[in-house]
Amino acid sequence: MRQPGQAMTPAEGGERLLVVDDEATVRELLAATLRFAGFRVSSAATGAEAVAAATAEPPDLVLLDVMLPDMDGFEVVGRLRELRPEGGGGPVPVLFLTARDRQADKVTGLSLGADDYVTKPFDLQELIARIRAILRRTTGHQPGVLHVGPLALDPDGHLVTRAGRPVRVSPTEFRLLHYLMENAGRVVSKAQILDRVWRYDFGGDASIVDTYISYLRRKVDTEEPKLIHTVHGTGYVIRGPRP
């Protein structure tokens, strides 16, 4: 499971998620990553804690480890279903997280009403995409399109446009542009970009950031106003035209 970047600040608002895992490291990593992605997150280490937390403040989605110290995740799902019966607004969506990848376990989880089943180790960005897909189905949530001046980026459709015209970018260029636009108006350093876009599995030269910024400029800054700016000695910032 890849780790997220160091520079994290919890985002306010967003859907409520409950992370249930008895491994403190996994639980804390998931909570930090999901807060950074814009969700409100609470956590629990046992099935009993999960049921209590869901009773006190019903979440929009539960990320649930199957193997818990007091009861398995399948039993937790049954108790959660009792909290929110079908006639009372629908059951809380559940995404199973587990190291058990037996087909029988997946069938059991899905037959109990789980919405998805992810096997450890998993990629954090893929996990966030699956969470958003479940929330779209169950709450109607649509992640907003990011706008900076004439530039627009649709995270779900993986689409970039400038003044309504499509801009073709590679997956890495898309991640880099997404990160810049999420932080529009704020200068981000090369180290922050490496952590967020390339993760900790990158062991090469940090100048790769300069290279990909150059690639992006050739695609999204081919006309005025220029949107991507260098702040010498600090990093990069994307901002719309000044009034």
Short mmCIF file of C-alpha atoms in Angstrom, two decimals, residues 8 11 34 44 60 79 118 154-155 189 207 211 224 230 241 243:
data_model
loop_
_atom_site.label_atom_id
_atom_site.label_comp_id
_atom_site.label_asym_id
_atom_site.label_seq_id
_atom_site.Cartn_x
_atom_site.Cartn_y
_atom_site.Cartn_z
CA MET A 8 -1.52 17.04 4.51
CA ALA A 11 -10.28 19.20 4.47
CA LEU A 34 -9.08 10.32 3.10
CA ALA A 44 -12.62 2.35 14.99
CA ASP A 60 -22.07 7.85 4.45
CA ARG A 79 -25.37 -5.07 12.80
CA VAL A 118 -10.70 -4.49 -1.96
CA ASP A 154 -12.77 16.67 -14.60
CA PRO A 155 -11.37 14.10 -12.11
CA SER A 189 7.40 22.77 -3.60
CA SER A 207 14.39 17.48 -11.79
CA THR A 211 10.50 18.25 -16.93
CA GLU A 224 -2.35 33.86 -22.97
CA THR A 230 7.53 29.31 -11.36
CA PRO A 241 -5.60 35.68 -14.75
CA PRO A 243 -8.48 41.06 -12.62
#
